[in-house]
Coordinates of C-alpha atoms and ligand atoms in Angstrom, one line a residue:
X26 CA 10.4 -23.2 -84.8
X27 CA 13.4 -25.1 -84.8
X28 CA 14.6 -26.0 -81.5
X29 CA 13.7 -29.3 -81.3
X30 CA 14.7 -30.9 -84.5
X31 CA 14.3 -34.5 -85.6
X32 CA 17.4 -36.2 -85.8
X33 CA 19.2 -35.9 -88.9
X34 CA 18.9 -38.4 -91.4
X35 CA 20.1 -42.3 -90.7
X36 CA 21.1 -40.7 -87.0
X37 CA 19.0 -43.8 -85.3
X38 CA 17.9 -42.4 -81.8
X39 CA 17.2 -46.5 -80.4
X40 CA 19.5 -49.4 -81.2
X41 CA 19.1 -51.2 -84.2
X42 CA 16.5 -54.0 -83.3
X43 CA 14.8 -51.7 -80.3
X44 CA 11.4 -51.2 -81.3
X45 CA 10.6 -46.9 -81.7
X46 CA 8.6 -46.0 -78.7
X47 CA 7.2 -42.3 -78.3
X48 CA 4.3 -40.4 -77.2
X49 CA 2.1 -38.5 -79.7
X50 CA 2.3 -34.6 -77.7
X51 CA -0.2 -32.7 -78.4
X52 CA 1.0 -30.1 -77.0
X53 CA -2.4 -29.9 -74.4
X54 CA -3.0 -30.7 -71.2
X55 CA -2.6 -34.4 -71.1
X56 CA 0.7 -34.1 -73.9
X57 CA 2.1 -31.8 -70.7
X58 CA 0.8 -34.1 -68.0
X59 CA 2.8 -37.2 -69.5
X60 CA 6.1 -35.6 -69.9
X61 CA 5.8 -34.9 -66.0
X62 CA 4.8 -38.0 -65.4
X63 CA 7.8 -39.6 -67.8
X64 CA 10.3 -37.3 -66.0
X65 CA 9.7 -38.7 -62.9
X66 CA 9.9 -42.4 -64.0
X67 CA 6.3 -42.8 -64.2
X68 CA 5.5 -43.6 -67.4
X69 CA 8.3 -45.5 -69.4
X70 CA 8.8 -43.4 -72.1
X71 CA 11.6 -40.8 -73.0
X72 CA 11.0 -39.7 -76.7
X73 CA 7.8 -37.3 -77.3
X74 CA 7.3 -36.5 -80.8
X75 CA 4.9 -33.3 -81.6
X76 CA 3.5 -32.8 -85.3
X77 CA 3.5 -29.3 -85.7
X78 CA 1.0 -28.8 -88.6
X79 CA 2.2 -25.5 -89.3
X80 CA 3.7 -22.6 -87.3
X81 CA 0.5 -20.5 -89.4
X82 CA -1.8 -23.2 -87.9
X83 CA -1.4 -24.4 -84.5
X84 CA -2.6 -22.4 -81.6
X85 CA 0.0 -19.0 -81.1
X86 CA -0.3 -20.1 -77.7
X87 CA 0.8 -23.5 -78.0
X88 CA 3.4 -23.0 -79.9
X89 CA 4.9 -20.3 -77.5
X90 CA 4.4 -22.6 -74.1
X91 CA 6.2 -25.4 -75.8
X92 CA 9.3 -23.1 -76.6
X93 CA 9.5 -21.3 -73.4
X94 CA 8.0 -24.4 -70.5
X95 CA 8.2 -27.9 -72.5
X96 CA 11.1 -27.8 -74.5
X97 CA 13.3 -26.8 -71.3
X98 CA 11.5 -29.0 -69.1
X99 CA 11.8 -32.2 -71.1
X100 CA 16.1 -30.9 -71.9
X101 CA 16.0 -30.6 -68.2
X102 CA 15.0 -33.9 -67.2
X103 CA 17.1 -36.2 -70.0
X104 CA 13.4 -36.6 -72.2
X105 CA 13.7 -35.9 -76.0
X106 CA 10.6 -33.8 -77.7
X107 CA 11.1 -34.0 -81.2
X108 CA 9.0 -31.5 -83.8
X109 CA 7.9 -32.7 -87.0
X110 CA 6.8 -31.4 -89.9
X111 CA 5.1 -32.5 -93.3
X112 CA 7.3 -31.8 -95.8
X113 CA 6.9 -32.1 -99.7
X114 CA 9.3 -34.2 -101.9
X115 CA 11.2 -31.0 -102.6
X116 CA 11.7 -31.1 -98.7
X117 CA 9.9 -27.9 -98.5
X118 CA 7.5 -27.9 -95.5
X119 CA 4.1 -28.1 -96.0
X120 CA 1.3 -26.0 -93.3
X121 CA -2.5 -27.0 -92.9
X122 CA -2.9 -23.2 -93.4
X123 CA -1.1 -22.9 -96.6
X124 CA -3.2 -26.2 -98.3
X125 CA -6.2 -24.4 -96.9
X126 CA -5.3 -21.4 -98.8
X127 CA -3.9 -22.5 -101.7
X128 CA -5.3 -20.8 -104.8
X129 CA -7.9 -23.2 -107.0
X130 CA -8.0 -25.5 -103.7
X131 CA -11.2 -27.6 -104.8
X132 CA -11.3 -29.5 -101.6
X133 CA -11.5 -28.7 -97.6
X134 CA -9.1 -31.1 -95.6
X135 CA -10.5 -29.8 -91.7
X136 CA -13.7 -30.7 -90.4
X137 CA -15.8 -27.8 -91.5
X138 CA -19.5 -27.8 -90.1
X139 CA -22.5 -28.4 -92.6
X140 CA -25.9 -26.8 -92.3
X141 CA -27.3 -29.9 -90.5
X142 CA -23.9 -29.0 -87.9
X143 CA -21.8 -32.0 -88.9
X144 CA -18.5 -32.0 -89.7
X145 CA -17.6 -32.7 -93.1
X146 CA -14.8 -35.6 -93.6
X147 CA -11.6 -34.5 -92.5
X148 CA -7.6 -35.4 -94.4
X149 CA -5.4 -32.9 -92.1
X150 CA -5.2 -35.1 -88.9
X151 CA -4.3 -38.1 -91.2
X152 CA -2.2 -36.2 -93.8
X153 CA -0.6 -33.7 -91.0
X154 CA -0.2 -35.8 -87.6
X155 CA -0.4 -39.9 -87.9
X156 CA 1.4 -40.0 -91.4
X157 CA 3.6 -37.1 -90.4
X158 CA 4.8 -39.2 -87.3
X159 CA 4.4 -42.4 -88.7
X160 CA 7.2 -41.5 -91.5
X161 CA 9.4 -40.2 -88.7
X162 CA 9.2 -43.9 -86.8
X163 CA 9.5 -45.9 -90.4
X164 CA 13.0 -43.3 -90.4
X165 CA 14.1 -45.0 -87.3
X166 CA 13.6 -48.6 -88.1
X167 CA 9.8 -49.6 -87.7
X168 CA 8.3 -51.7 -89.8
X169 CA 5.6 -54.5 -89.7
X170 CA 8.6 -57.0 -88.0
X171 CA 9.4 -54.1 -85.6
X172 CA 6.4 -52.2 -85.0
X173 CA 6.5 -48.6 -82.8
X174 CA 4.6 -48.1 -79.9
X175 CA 2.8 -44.8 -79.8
X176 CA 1.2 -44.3 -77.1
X177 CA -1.7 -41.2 -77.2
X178 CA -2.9 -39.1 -74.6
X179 CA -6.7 -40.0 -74.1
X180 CA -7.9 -39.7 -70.2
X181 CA -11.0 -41.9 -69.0
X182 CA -13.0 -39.0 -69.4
X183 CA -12.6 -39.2 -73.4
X184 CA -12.6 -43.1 -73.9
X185 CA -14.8 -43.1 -76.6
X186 CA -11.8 -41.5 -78.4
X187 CA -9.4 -44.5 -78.5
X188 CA -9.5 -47.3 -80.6
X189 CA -11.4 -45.3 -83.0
X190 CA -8.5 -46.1 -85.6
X191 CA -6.6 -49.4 -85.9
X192 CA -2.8 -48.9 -85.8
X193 CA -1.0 -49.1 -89.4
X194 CA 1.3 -52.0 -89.4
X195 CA 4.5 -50.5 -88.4
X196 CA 2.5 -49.2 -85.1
X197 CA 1.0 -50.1 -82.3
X198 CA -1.2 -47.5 -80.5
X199 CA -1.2 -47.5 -76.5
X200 CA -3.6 -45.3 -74.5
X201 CA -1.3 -45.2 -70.5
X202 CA -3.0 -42.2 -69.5
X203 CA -6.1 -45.1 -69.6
X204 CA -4.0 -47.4 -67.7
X205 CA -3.5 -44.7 -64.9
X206 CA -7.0 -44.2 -64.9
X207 CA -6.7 -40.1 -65.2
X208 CA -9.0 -37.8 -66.1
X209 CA -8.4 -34.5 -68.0
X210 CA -9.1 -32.8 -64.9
X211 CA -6.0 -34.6 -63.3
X212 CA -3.4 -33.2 -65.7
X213 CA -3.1 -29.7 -64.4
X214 CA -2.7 -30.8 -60.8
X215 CA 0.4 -32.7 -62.3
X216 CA 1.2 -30.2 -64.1
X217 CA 1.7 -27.7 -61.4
X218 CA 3.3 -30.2 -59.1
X219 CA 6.3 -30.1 -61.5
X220 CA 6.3 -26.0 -61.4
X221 CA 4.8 -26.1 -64.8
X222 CA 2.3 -23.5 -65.9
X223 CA -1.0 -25.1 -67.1
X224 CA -0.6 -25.0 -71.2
X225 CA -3.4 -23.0 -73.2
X226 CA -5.9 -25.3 -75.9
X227 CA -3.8 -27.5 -78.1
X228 CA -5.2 -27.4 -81.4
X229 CA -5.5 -25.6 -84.7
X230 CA -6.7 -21.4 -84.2
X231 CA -9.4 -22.7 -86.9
X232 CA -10.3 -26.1 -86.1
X233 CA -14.0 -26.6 -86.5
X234 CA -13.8 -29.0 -83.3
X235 CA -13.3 -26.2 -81.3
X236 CA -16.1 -25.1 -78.7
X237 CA -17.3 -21.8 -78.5
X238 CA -16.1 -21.2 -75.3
X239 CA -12.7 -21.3 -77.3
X240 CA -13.6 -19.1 -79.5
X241 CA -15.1 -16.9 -77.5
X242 CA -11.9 -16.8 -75.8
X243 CA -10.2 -16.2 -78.6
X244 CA -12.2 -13.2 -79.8
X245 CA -11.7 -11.7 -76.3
X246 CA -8.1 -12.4 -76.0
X247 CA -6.9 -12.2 -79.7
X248 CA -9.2 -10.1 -82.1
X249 CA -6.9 -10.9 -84.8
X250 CA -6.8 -14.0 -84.7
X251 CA -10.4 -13.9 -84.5
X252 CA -10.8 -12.2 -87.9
X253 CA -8.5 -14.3 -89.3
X254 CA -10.6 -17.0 -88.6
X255 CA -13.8 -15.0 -89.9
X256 CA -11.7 -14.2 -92.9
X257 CA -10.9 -17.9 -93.8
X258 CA -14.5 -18.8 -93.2
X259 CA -15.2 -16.4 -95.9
X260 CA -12.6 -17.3 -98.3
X261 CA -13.7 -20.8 -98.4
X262 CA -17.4 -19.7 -98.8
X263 CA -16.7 -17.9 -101.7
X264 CA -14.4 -20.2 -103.0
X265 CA -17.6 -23.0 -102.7
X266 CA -20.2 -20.2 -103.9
X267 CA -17.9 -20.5 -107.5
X268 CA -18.4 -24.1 -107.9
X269 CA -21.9 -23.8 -106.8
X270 CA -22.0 -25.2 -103.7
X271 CA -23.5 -25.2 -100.1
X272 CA -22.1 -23.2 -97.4
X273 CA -19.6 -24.5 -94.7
X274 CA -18.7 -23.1 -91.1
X275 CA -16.3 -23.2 -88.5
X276 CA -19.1 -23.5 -85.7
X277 CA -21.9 -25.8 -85.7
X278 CA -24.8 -23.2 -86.0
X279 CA -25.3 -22.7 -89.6
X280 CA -24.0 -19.5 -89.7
X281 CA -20.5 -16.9 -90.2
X282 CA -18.9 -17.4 -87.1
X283 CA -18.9 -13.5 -86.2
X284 CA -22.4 -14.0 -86.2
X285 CA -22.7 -17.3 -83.6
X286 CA -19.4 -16.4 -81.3
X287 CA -20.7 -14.0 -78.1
X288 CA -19.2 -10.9 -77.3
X289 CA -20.7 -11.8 -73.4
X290 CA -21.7 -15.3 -71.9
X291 CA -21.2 -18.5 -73.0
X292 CA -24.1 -20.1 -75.5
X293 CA -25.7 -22.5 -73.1
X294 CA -25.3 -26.1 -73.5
X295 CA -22.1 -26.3 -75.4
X296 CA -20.0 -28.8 -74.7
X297 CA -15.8 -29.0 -74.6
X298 CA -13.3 -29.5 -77.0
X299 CA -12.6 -32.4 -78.5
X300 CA -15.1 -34.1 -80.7
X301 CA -12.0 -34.6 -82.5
X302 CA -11.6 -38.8 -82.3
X303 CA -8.1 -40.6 -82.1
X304 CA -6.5 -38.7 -79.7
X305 CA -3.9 -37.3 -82.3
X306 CA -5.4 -33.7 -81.8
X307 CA -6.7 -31.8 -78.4
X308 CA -4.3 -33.6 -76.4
Ligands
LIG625 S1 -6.9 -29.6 -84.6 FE1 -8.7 -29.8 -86.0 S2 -8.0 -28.7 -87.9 FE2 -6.2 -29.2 -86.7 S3 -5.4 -31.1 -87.5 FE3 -6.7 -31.6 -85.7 S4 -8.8 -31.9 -86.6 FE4 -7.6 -30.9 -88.2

């Protein structure tokens, strides 16, 4: 996806001396609720920046409303949403997908679940989000003597999720969905206000954050996405079975995720998305 592209190079979108300042966009609910709330003057920021970690990666859905509903909306009301990518020193681009799958990949870089049900550590929301974005704002003049703000879109619902990270120099993180005092359950009101749909889930189709609510909607809605994810489950698995070690999962059960994802109800007790930390993800 291409329509929103960075600028080109040494094309500086704020005056020399103007410190970058841009909103990490999820591309979720409270990513959607702050462009409406930026297009009508209410939060004092006109540049978004979303990095895509692959078009193989992020949720299909995601991916589609931002073409068809935020794009236009944020052209229509004078805001700039900027898509970034990771890109190798070839320039090539790089997906989360593609360095999962890479052949004789020794290491995991998403949060996969151990038997005890705890994620493993985790390089894709530093390698494919902060450092992705953080490059773009060091393009356009930040630095330690001219840090960016980037402000990230926690609600007061989720506060344990900010500050979890201490800004790198060249940035300083801001939280004004915090400041507004909304809640997650605010943003779709807002949303709609502006004529928006409500956007689907913002994260990856095989993030092992996801709840299984999520993935039992995706196995309803998308069997083949649903397999796909089954399939990468397995592929790691075996991968790990050659090098002799433990099993890993997408879920938090201890088990292949065909297995622990319901056809029918819900599991009881299972709790949202978003025991992803930072706010650079789910948002
Ligand atoms: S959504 Fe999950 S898998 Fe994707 S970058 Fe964030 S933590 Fe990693």
């Amino acid at each position: 996806m291409h329509d929103i592209a960075p600028p080109p190079d040494g094309v500086r979108l704020w005056p020399p001396g103007e410190p970058p300042t841009t909103f990490s966009f999820g591309g979720g609910w409270q990513s959607t609720a702050a462009l409406v709330l930026a297009s009508r003057g209410e939060l004092p920021i006109d540049t978004f920046v979303f990095a895509n970690v692959g078009d193989d990666s992020e949720n299909p859905a995601t991916l589609a409303y931002l073409r068809e509903h935020a794009v236009p909306f944020a052209r229509r009301n004078g805001l700039r949403l900027i898509e970034l990518h990771r890109t190798r020193r070839d320039g090539s681009v790089e997906t989360l997908y593609g360095r999962l799958m890479r052949e004789g990949s020794r290491s995991i870089p998403i949060p996969v679940r151990m038997s005890n049900g705890a994620p493993g550590t985790r390089s894709c929301t530093a390698d494919f989000k902060i450092r992705v974005i953080g490059r773009g704002l060091k393009l356009q003049g930040a630095g330690p003597e001219n840090p960016a703000t980037v402000a990230i879109g926690i609600t007061v619902d989720e506060i344990h999720r900010a500050n979890s990270r201490r800004g790198d120099p060249h940035e300083r993180l801001v939280y004004p969905l915090l400041d507004l005092g909304l809640r997650r359950s605010d943003c779709p009101r807002i949303i709609t206000s502006a004529g928006l749909p409500v956007p689907p889930r913002s994260a990856c189709w095989f993030c092992p954050f996801r709840s299984v609510p999520a993935w039992q909607d995706t196995r309803r809605n998308d069997p083949e996405l649903f397999e796909r994810a089954c399939r990468l489950e397995a592929t790691l698995n075996q991968r790990r079975r050659l090098l002799g070690r433990d099993p890993v999962w997408l879920t938090r059960f201890n088990a292949p995720l065909r297995q622990v994802v319901p056809t029918d109800d819900p599991l009881p007790l299972e709790e949202g998305d978003g025991s992803c930390d930072g706010g650079w993800c789910f948002t």
